[in-house]
C-alpha atoms as a printed R data frame, in Angstrom:
    type eleno elety resid chain resno       x       y       z
1   ATOM     1    CA   UNK     A     1 -62.713   9.682 -39.895
2   ATOM     2    CA   UNK     A     2 -61.708  10.514 -36.323
3   ATOM     3    CA   UNK     A     3 -65.031  12.254 -35.706
4   ATOM     4    CA   UNK     A     4 -66.873   9.178 -36.985
5   ATOM     5    CA   UNK     A     5 -64.804   6.936 -34.718
6   ATOM     6    CA   UNK     A     6 -65.573   9.185 -31.725
7   ATOM     7    CA   UNK     A     7 -69.273   8.953 -32.558
8   ATOM     8    CA   UNK     A     8 -69.075   5.154 -32.649
9   ATOM     9    CA   UNK     A     9 -67.248   5.073 -29.300
10  ATOM    10    CA   UNK     A    10 -69.956   7.260 -27.724
11  ATOM    11    CA   UNK     A    11 -72.508   4.739 -28.963
12  ATOM    12    CA   UNK     A    12 -70.654   1.948 -27.188
13  ATOM    13    CA   UNK     A    13 -68.960   0.418 -30.209
14  ATOM    14    CA   UNK     A    14 -65.659  -1.284 -29.432
15  ATOM    15    CA   UNK     A    15 -62.840  -0.072 -31.687
16  ATOM    16    CA   UNK     A    16 -59.877  -2.318 -32.429
17  ATOM    17    CA   UNK     A    17 -57.073   0.144 -33.035
18  ATOM    18    CA   UNK     A    18 -54.601  -0.336 -35.902
19  ATOM    19    CA   UNK     A    19 -51.090  -1.441 -35.066
20  ATOM    20    CA   UNK     A    20 -47.811   0.351 -35.655
21  ATOM    21    CA   UNK     A    21 -45.654  -0.748 -38.572
22  ATOM    22    CA   UNK     A    22 -44.287   0.104 -41.994
23  ATOM    23    CA   UNK     A    23 -46.961   1.789 -44.106
24  ATOM    24    CA   UNK     A    24 -47.554   1.745 -47.863
25  ATOM    25    CA   UNK     A    25 -45.974   5.190 -48.175
26  ATOM    26    CA   UNK     A    26 -42.735   3.818 -46.741
27  ATOM    27    CA   UNK     A    27 -42.874   5.550 -43.362
28  ATOM    28    CA   UNK     A    28 -43.539   3.848 -40.029
29  ATOM    29    CA   UNK     A    29 -46.648   4.697 -38.039
30  ATOM    30    CA   UNK     A    30 -50.031   3.640 -36.702
31  ATOM    31    CA   UNK     A    31 -51.862   2.317 -39.718
32  ATOM    32    CA   UNK     A    32 -51.522  -1.459 -39.980
33  ATOM    33    CA   UNK     A    33 -54.592  -3.636 -39.721
34  ATOM    34    CA   UNK     A    34 -54.567  -5.173 -36.243
35  ATOM    35    CA   UNK     A    35 -53.412  -8.786 -36.179
36  ATOM    36    CA   UNK     A    36 -56.090 -11.446 -36.490
37  ATOM    37    CA   UNK     A    37 -55.192 -12.619 -32.977
38  ATOM    38    CA   UNK     A    38 -55.788  -9.149 -31.511
39  ATOM    39    CA   UNK     A    39 -59.136  -8.912 -33.317
40  ATOM    40    CA   UNK     A    40 -60.103 -12.300 -31.889
41  ATOM    41    CA   UNK     A    41 -58.909 -11.143 -28.438
42  ATOM    42    CA   UNK     A    42 -61.184  -8.083 -28.619
43  ATOM    43    CA   UNK     A    43 -64.163 -10.241 -29.589
44  ATOM    44    CA   UNK     A    44 -63.398 -12.764 -26.840
45  ATOM    45    CA   UNK     A    45 -63.081 -10.018 -24.219
46  ATOM    46    CA   UNK     A    46 -66.521  -8.662 -25.061
47  ATOM    47    CA   UNK     A    47 -68.146 -12.098 -25.185
48  ATOM    48    CA   UNK     A    48 -67.184 -12.715 -21.550
49  ATOM    49    CA   UNK     A    49 -69.862 -10.655 -19.814
50  ATOM    50    CA   UNK     A    50 -68.858 -11.684 -16.287
51  ATOM    51    CA   UNK     A    51 -65.488 -10.353 -15.164
52  ATOM    52    CA   UNK     A    52 -64.619 -12.243 -11.951
53  ATOM    53    CA   UNK     A    53 -61.054 -10.891 -12.019
54  ATOM    54    CA   UNK     A    54 -62.055  -7.248 -12.452
55  ATOM    55    CA   UNK     A    55 -59.711  -5.026 -10.454
56  ATOM    56    CA   UNK     A    56 -57.206  -7.826  -9.893
57  ATOM    57    CA   UNK     A    57 -53.585  -7.419 -10.918
58  ATOM    58    CA   UNK     A    58 -52.382 -10.644 -12.527
59  ATOM    59    CA   UNK     A    59 -48.817 -11.552 -13.475
60  ATOM    60    CA   UNK     A    60 -48.098 -14.231 -16.064
61  ATOM    61    CA   UNK     A    61 -44.553 -15.363 -16.839
62  ATOM    62    CA   UNK     A    62 -44.132 -17.047 -20.216
63  ATOM    63    CA   UNK     A    63 -41.682 -18.433 -22.739
64  ATOM    64    CA   UNK     A    64 -38.084 -19.570 -22.308
65  ATOM    65    CA   UNK     A    65 -35.109 -17.698 -20.945
66  ATOM    66    CA   UNK     A    66 -31.740 -17.467 -22.649
67  ATOM    67    CA   UNK     A    67 -28.508 -17.729 -20.693
68  ATOM    68    CA   UNK     A    68 -25.707 -16.376 -22.865
69  ATOM    69    CA   UNK     A    69 -22.256 -17.971 -22.862
70  ATOM    70    CA   UNK     A    70 -20.756 -15.269 -25.099
71  ATOM    71    CA   UNK     A    71 -22.221 -12.539 -27.360
72  ATOM    72    CA   UNK     A    72 -23.642 -15.083 -29.843
73  ATOM    73    CA   UNK     A    73 -24.261 -18.359 -27.994
74  ATOM    74    CA   UNK     A    74 -26.749 -19.234 -25.294
75  ATOM    75    CA   UNK     A    75 -28.421 -22.187 -23.579
76  ATOM    76    CA   UNK     A    76 -32.201 -22.301 -23.554
77  ATOM    77    CA   UNK     A    77 -35.092 -24.735 -23.971
78  ATOM    78    CA   UNK     A    78 -37.927 -25.505 -26.366
79  ATOM    79    CA   UNK     A    79 -40.675 -23.482 -24.706
80  ATOM    80    CA   UNK     A    80 -42.828 -21.698 -27.288
81  ATOM    81    CA   UNK     A    81 -44.634 -19.437 -24.809
82  ATOM    82    CA   UNK     A    82 -48.039 -20.564 -26.127
83  ATOM    83    CA   UNK     A    83 -49.440 -21.562 -22.738
84  ATOM    84    CA   UNK     A    84 -48.290 -18.400 -20.993
85  ATOM    85    CA   UNK     A    85 -49.758 -16.173 -23.701
86  ATOM    86    CA   UNK     A    86 -53.021 -18.159 -23.544
87  ATOM    87    CA   UNK     A    87 -53.104 -17.537 -19.787
88  ATOM    88    CA   UNK     A    88 -52.582 -13.812 -20.361
89  ATOM    89    CA   UNK     A    89 -55.467 -13.705 -22.854
90  ATOM    90    CA   UNK     A    90 -57.733 -15.663 -20.508
91  ATOM    91    CA   UNK     A    91 -56.945 -13.354 -17.580
92  ATOM    92    CA   UNK     A    92 -57.744 -10.342 -19.755
93  ATOM    93    CA   UNK     A    93 -61.064 -11.834 -20.864
94  ATOM    94    CA   UNK     A    94 -61.944 -12.381 -17.202
95  ATOM    95    CA   UNK     A    95 -61.370  -8.701 -16.447
96  ATOM    96    CA   UNK     A    96 -57.897  -8.659 -14.896
97  ATOM    97    CA   UNK     A    97 -55.185  -6.061 -15.266
98  ATOM    98    CA   UNK     A    98 -52.567  -8.289 -16.869
99  ATOM    99    CA   UNK     A    99 -48.788  -8.036 -16.880
100 ATOM   100    CA   UNK     A   100 -47.064 -10.508 -19.211
101 ATOM   101    CA   UNK     A   101 -43.408 -11.067 -18.326
102 ATOM   102    CA   UNK     A   102 -42.070 -12.947 -21.317
103 ATOM   103    CA   UNK     A   103 -38.886 -14.468 -22.556
104 ATOM   104    CA   UNK     A   104 -38.118 -14.504 -26.315
105 ATOM   105    CA   UNK     A   105 -41.057 -15.848 -28.386
106 ATOM   106    CA   UNK     A   106 -42.538 -15.474 -31.863
107 ATOM   107    CA   UNK     A   107 -46.106 -14.882 -30.664
108 ATOM   108    CA   UNK     A   108 -48.212 -11.754 -31.101
109 ATOM   109    CA   UNK     A   109 -48.449  -9.816 -27.846
110 ATOM   110    CA   UNK     A   110 -52.013 -10.012 -26.470
111 ATOM   111    CA   UNK     A   111 -53.998  -6.816 -26.762
112 ATOM   112    CA   UNK     A   112 -54.307  -4.468 -23.779
113 ATOM   113    CA   UNK     A   113 -51.801  -6.169 -21.509
114 ATOM   114    CA   UNK     A   114 -48.681  -4.657 -20.006
115 ATOM   115    CA   UNK     A   115 -45.860  -6.448 -21.784
116 ATOM   116    CA   UNK     A   116 -42.437  -6.756 -20.149
117 ATOM   117    CA   UNK     A   117 -39.664  -8.301 -22.226
118 ATOM   118    CA   UNK     A   118 -37.102 -10.417 -20.419
119 ATOM   119    CA   UNK     A   119 -34.208 -12.410 -21.832
120 ATOM   120    CA   UNK     A   120 -32.503 -14.159 -18.935
121 ATOM   121    CA   UNK     A   121 -33.585 -15.640 -15.620
122 ATOM   122    CA   UNK     A   122 -31.858 -12.665 -13.992
123 ATOM   123    CA   UNK     A   123 -34.093 -10.260 -15.947
124 ATOM   124    CA   UNK     A   124 -37.203 -12.043 -14.696
125 ATOM   125    CA   UNK     A   125 -35.925 -12.254 -11.135
126 ATOM   126    CA   UNK     A   126 -35.131  -8.535 -11.006
127 ATOM   127    CA   UNK     A   127 -38.637  -7.690 -12.200
128 ATOM   128    CA   UNK     A   128 -40.236  -9.974  -9.590
129 ATOM   129    CA   UNK     A   129 -38.152  -8.617  -6.717
130 ATOM   130    CA   UNK     A   130 -39.180  -5.089  -7.627
131 ATOM   131    CA   UNK     A   131 -42.891  -5.723  -8.181
132 ATOM   132    CA   UNK     A   132 -43.960  -8.846  -6.237
133 ATOM   133    CA   UNK     A   133 -46.229  -6.993  -3.798
134 ATOM   134    CA   UNK     A   134 -48.244  -5.437  -6.647
135 ATOM   135    CA   UNK     A   135 -49.862  -8.636  -7.931
136 ATOM   136    CA   UNK     A   136 -52.927 -10.381  -6.523
137 ATOM   137    CA   UNK     A   137 -52.310 -13.481  -8.639
138 ATOM   138    CA   UNK     A   138 -49.019 -14.682 -10.133
139 ATOM   139    CA   UNK     A   139 -48.812 -17.639 -12.511
140 ATOM   140    CA   UNK     A   140 -45.269 -18.844 -13.164
141 ATOM   141    CA   UNK     A   141 -45.496 -20.577 -16.531
142 ATOM   142    CA   UNK     A   142 -42.131 -19.509 -17.997
143 ATOM   143    CA   UNK     A   143 -39.572 -22.236 -18.628
144 ATOM   144    CA   UNK     A   144 -36.779 -20.506 -16.742
145 ATOM   145    CA   UNK     A   145 -33.278 -21.925 -17.168
146 ATOM   146    CA   UNK     A   146 -32.065 -23.304 -13.850
147 ATOM   147    CA   UNK     A   147 -28.405 -22.517 -14.581
148 ATOM   148    CA   UNK     A   148 -26.352 -19.748 -16.172
149 ATOM   149    CA   UNK     A   149 -22.717 -19.687 -17.272
150 ATOM   150    CA   UNK     A   150 -20.498 -18.915 -14.322
151 ATOM   151    CA   UNK     A   151 -18.017 -16.962 -16.451
152 ATOM   152    CA   UNK     A   152 -19.561 -15.041 -19.341
153 ATOM   153    CA   UNK     A   153 -17.129 -14.397 -22.206
154 ATOM   154    CA   UNK     A   154 -17.371 -10.873 -23.640
155 ATOM   155    CA   UNK     A   155 -15.590 -12.141 -26.743
156 ATOM   156    CA   UNK     A   156 -16.886 -14.943 -28.936
157 ATOM   157    CA   UNK     A   157 -15.482 -18.250 -27.737
158 ATOM   158    CA   UNK     A   158 -13.332 -19.620 -30.571
159 ATOM   159    CA   UNK     A   159 -12.440 -23.189 -31.389
160 ATOM   160    CA   UNK     A   160  -9.029 -24.298 -30.180
161 ATOM   161    CA   UNK     A   161  -9.128 -27.940 -31.256
162 ATOM   162    CA   UNK     A   162  -9.809 -29.017 -27.665
163 ATOM   163    CA   UNK     A   163 -13.007 -29.859 -25.828
164 ATOM   164    CA   UNK     A   164 -14.799 -26.954 -24.182
165 ATOM   165    CA   UNK     A   165 -15.590 -27.244 -20.492
166 ATOM   166    CA   UNK     A   166 -18.161 -24.843 -19.070
167 ATOM   167    CA   UNK     A   167 -19.080 -24.241 -15.460
168 ATOM   168    CA   UNK     A   168 -22.594 -23.190 -14.508
169 ATOM   169    CA   UNK     A   169 -24.079 -21.473 -11.469
170 ATOM   170    CA   UNK     A   170 -27.641 -21.945 -10.268
171 ATOM   171    CA   UNK     A   171 -30.082 -19.133 -11.065
172 ATOM   172    CA   UNK     A   172 -32.305 -17.578  -8.391
173 ATOM   173    CA   UNK     A   173 -35.723 -19.231  -8.120
174 ATOM   174    CA   UNK     A   174 -38.328 -16.681  -9.209
175 ATOM   175    CA   UNK     A   175 -41.438 -18.552  -8.071
176 ATOM   176    CA   UNK     A   176 -39.840 -19.417  -4.738
177 ATOM   177    CA   UNK     A   177 -38.990 -15.770  -4.102
178 ATOM   178    CA   UNK     A   178 -42.584 -14.752  -4.752
179 ATOM   179    CA   UNK     A   179 -43.896 -17.539  -2.509
180 ATOM   180    CA   UNK     A   180 -41.591 -16.551   0.346
181 ATOM   181    CA   UNK     A   181 -42.670 -12.903   0.191
182 ATOM   182    CA   UNK     A   182 -46.359 -13.132  -0.695
183 ATOM   183    CA   UNK     A   183 -49.109 -12.160   1.708
184 ATOM   184    CA   UNK     A   184 -52.133 -14.272   2.596
185 ATOM   185    CA   UNK     A   185 -54.145 -12.268   0.045
186 ATOM   186    CA   UNK     A   186 -51.858 -13.164  -2.858
187 ATOM   187    CA   UNK     A   187 -52.175 -16.343  -4.916
188 ATOM   188    CA   UNK     A   188 -49.249 -18.165  -6.522
189 ATOM   189    CA   UNK     A   189 -49.581 -20.830  -9.218
190 ATOM   190    CA   UNK     A   190 -46.482 -22.649 -10.458
191 ATOM   191    CA   UNK     A   191 -45.924 -24.969 -13.418
192 ATOM   192    CA   UNK     A   192 -43.940 -28.163 -13.057
193 ATOM   193    CA   UNK     A   193 -42.666 -29.748 -16.281
194 ATOM   194    CA   UNK     A   194 -41.851 -33.444 -15.825
195 ATOM   195    CA   UNK     A   195 -40.769 -36.249 -18.137
196 ATOM   196    CA   UNK     A   196 -43.136 -38.557 -16.226
197 ATOM   197    CA   UNK     A   197 -45.827 -37.571 -13.745
198 ATOM   198    CA   UNK     A   198 -44.747 -37.814 -10.109
199 ATOM   199    CA   UNK     A   199 -47.568 -36.699  -7.841
200 ATOM   200    CA   UNK     A   200 -45.494 -36.494  -4.668
201 ATOM   201    CA   UNK     A   201 -42.789 -34.492  -6.419
202 ATOM   202    CA   UNK     A   202 -45.438 -32.038  -7.684
203 ATOM   203    CA   UNK     A   203 -46.879 -31.540  -4.203
204 ATOM   204    CA   UNK     A   204 -43.421 -31.209  -2.641
205 ATOM   205    CA   UNK     A   205 -42.483 -28.570  -5.205
206 ATOM   206    CA   UNK     A   206 -45.625 -26.619  -4.320
207 ATOM   207    CA   UNK     A   207 -44.744 -26.801  -0.616
208 ATOM   208    CA   UNK     A   208 -41.117 -25.792  -1.195
209 ATOM   209    CA   UNK     A   209 -42.195 -22.696  -3.123
210 ATOM   210    CA   UNK     A   210 -45.137 -21.838  -0.858
211 ATOM   211    CA   UNK     A   211 -47.475 -21.894  -3.849
212 ATOM   212    CA   UNK     A   212 -51.230 -22.372  -3.755
213 ATOM   213    CA   UNK     A   213 -51.562 -24.585  -6.841
214 ATOM   214    CA   UNK     A   214 -49.135 -26.470  -9.054
215 ATOM   215    CA   UNK     A   215 -49.876 -27.424 -12.649
216 ATOM   216    CA   UNK     A   216 -47.816 -30.397 -13.826
217 ATOM   217    CA   UNK     A   217 -47.411 -31.361 -17.472
218 ATOM   218    CA   UNK     A   218 -45.333 -33.870 -19.406
219 ATOM   219    CA   UNK     A   219 -42.442 -32.769 -21.619
220 ATOM   220    CA   UNK     A   220 -40.121 -34.773 -23.823
221 ATOM   221    CA   UNK     A   221 -40.802 -37.768 -26.043
222 ATOM   222    CA   UNK     A   222 -44.066 -38.180 -27.945
223 ATOM   223    CA   UNK     A   223 -46.043 -36.204 -25.363
224 ATOM   224    CA   UNK     A   224 -43.843 -33.117 -25.403
225 ATOM   225    CA   UNK     A   225 -46.069 -30.204 -24.454
226 ATOM   226    CA   UNK     A   226 -43.511 -27.431 -24.899
227 ATOM   227    CA   UNK     A   227 -44.338 -26.416 -28.477
228 ATOM   228    CA   UNK     A   228 -47.724 -28.083 -28.811
229 ATOM   229    CA   UNK     A   229 -51.125 -26.386 -28.993
230 ATOM   230    CA   UNK     A   230 -52.531 -29.136 -26.754
231 ATOM   231    CA   UNK     A   231 -51.497 -30.095 -23.248
232 ATOM   232    CA   UNK     A   232 -52.261 -32.741 -20.651
233 ATOM   233    CA   UNK     A   233 -52.202 -31.184 -17.187
234 ATOM   234    CA   UNK     A   234 -52.650 -32.291 -13.596
235 ATOM   235    CA   UNK     A   235 -53.509 -29.671 -10.959
236 ATOM   236    CA   UNK     A   236 -52.503 -30.203  -7.328
237 ATOM   237    CA   UNK     A   237 -52.972 -28.350  -4.076
238 ATOM   238    CA   UNK     A   238 -50.795 -28.962  -1.011
239 ATOM   239    CA   UNK     A   239 -52.636 -32.186  -0.219
240 ATOM   240    CA   UNK     A   240 -53.673 -34.020  -3.365
241 ATOM   241    CA   UNK     A   241 -54.425 -34.129  -7.067
242 ATOM   242    CA   UNK     A   242 -57.571 -32.056  -7.566
243 ATOM   243    CA   UNK     A   243 -58.092 -32.236 -11.343
244 ATOM   244    CA   UNK     A   244 -56.734 -33.645 -14.623
245 ATOM   245    CA   UNK     A   245 -57.474 -32.207 -18.055
246 ATOM   246    CA   UNK     A   246 -56.374 -32.664 -21.651
247 ATOM   247    CA   UNK     A   247 -57.362 -29.923 -24.080
248 ATOM   248    CA   UNK     A   248 -56.060 -26.989 -26.085
249 ATOM   249    CA   UNK     A   249 -53.880 -24.578 -24.146
250 ATOM   250    CA   UNK     A   250 -56.375 -21.771 -24.772
251 ATOM   251    CA   UNK     A   251 -59.151 -23.768 -23.063
252 ATOM   252    CA   UNK     A   252 -56.874 -25.040 -20.297
253 ATOM   253    CA   UNK     A   253 -55.943 -21.436 -19.473
254 ATOM   254    CA   UNK     A   254 -59.575 -20.705 -18.538
255 ATOM   255    CA   UNK     A   255 -59.807 -23.958 -16.569
256 ATOM   256    CA   UNK     A   256 -56.755 -22.987 -14.517
257 ATOM   257    CA   UNK     A   257 -58.309 -19.625 -13.698
258 ATOM   258    CA   UNK     A   258 -61.536 -21.397 -12.694
259 ATOM   259    CA   UNK     A   259 -59.492 -23.339 -10.127
260 ATOM   260    CA   UNK     A   260 -57.761 -20.137  -8.959
261 ATOM   261    CA   UNK     A   261 -61.075 -18.298  -8.548
262 ATOM   262    CA   UNK     A   262 -62.637 -21.308  -6.826
263 ATOM   263    CA   UNK     A   263 -59.755 -21.430  -4.343
264 ATOM   264    CA   UNK     A   264 -60.039 -17.709  -3.656
265 ATOM   265    CA   UNK     A   265 -63.771 -18.095  -2.969
266 ATOM   266    CA   UNK     A   266 -63.160 -21.076  -0.660
267 ATOM   267    CA   UNK     A   267 -60.555 -19.107   1.288
268 ATOM   268    CA   UNK     A   268 -62.967 -16.171   1.562
269 ATOM   269    CA   UNK     A   269 -65.754 -18.419   2.896
270 ATOM   270    CA   UNK     A   270 -63.425 -20.133   5.374
């Protein structure tokens, strides 16, 4: 079987490797059929003949973070990670070397990306501070908790019959750190979740974090984009709204990269 597979590879056939898991014999090893998503990813990658991001190192942050109060309780948000994972798949299809820095999700990890698991905002921040200079493009899609418990309890907090008062401290801003330390050759894209679209607030957020583009979307109410497969986005640069789209997150991911590539080409020409 291995000799036959080697022959197919030499002929240019793309092989989707099996995944690791529990096998019929009861042991754990490499023998599971690859997930349908990974098979689709392999097909998509090979359908995109042009690879405009070839050789580029791209970071995508995705999913929520969890800020633990004690060993069993945490504060978080409703982010599913769908948009971030779609961005990682799009970047891979376009030829990039992709690092996916993800909070806890229930989504299959995209094929052939470097996956870094993070739980808290601190986990993500520590990764960024250690690797920020490595990435040509960074897209900050993760729904990072802004606050963490000031005093973590190493024992489970028990009921006493009284109200519980918690004090929170502000987490470090991951996207802002990257923006403050990036070179002119690096591109930063931030996401801005709002309950109602405020164009000036979006642009100001971009300026404050020294980003190149900001993608704003609506969360909460009937138009909550957090767990949906569809999103309604507005893309801004430092001066104005440049585009609005409503589509599936998988299609919007490619549209966002079109704007990133277009900006990079404009900067190169100028």
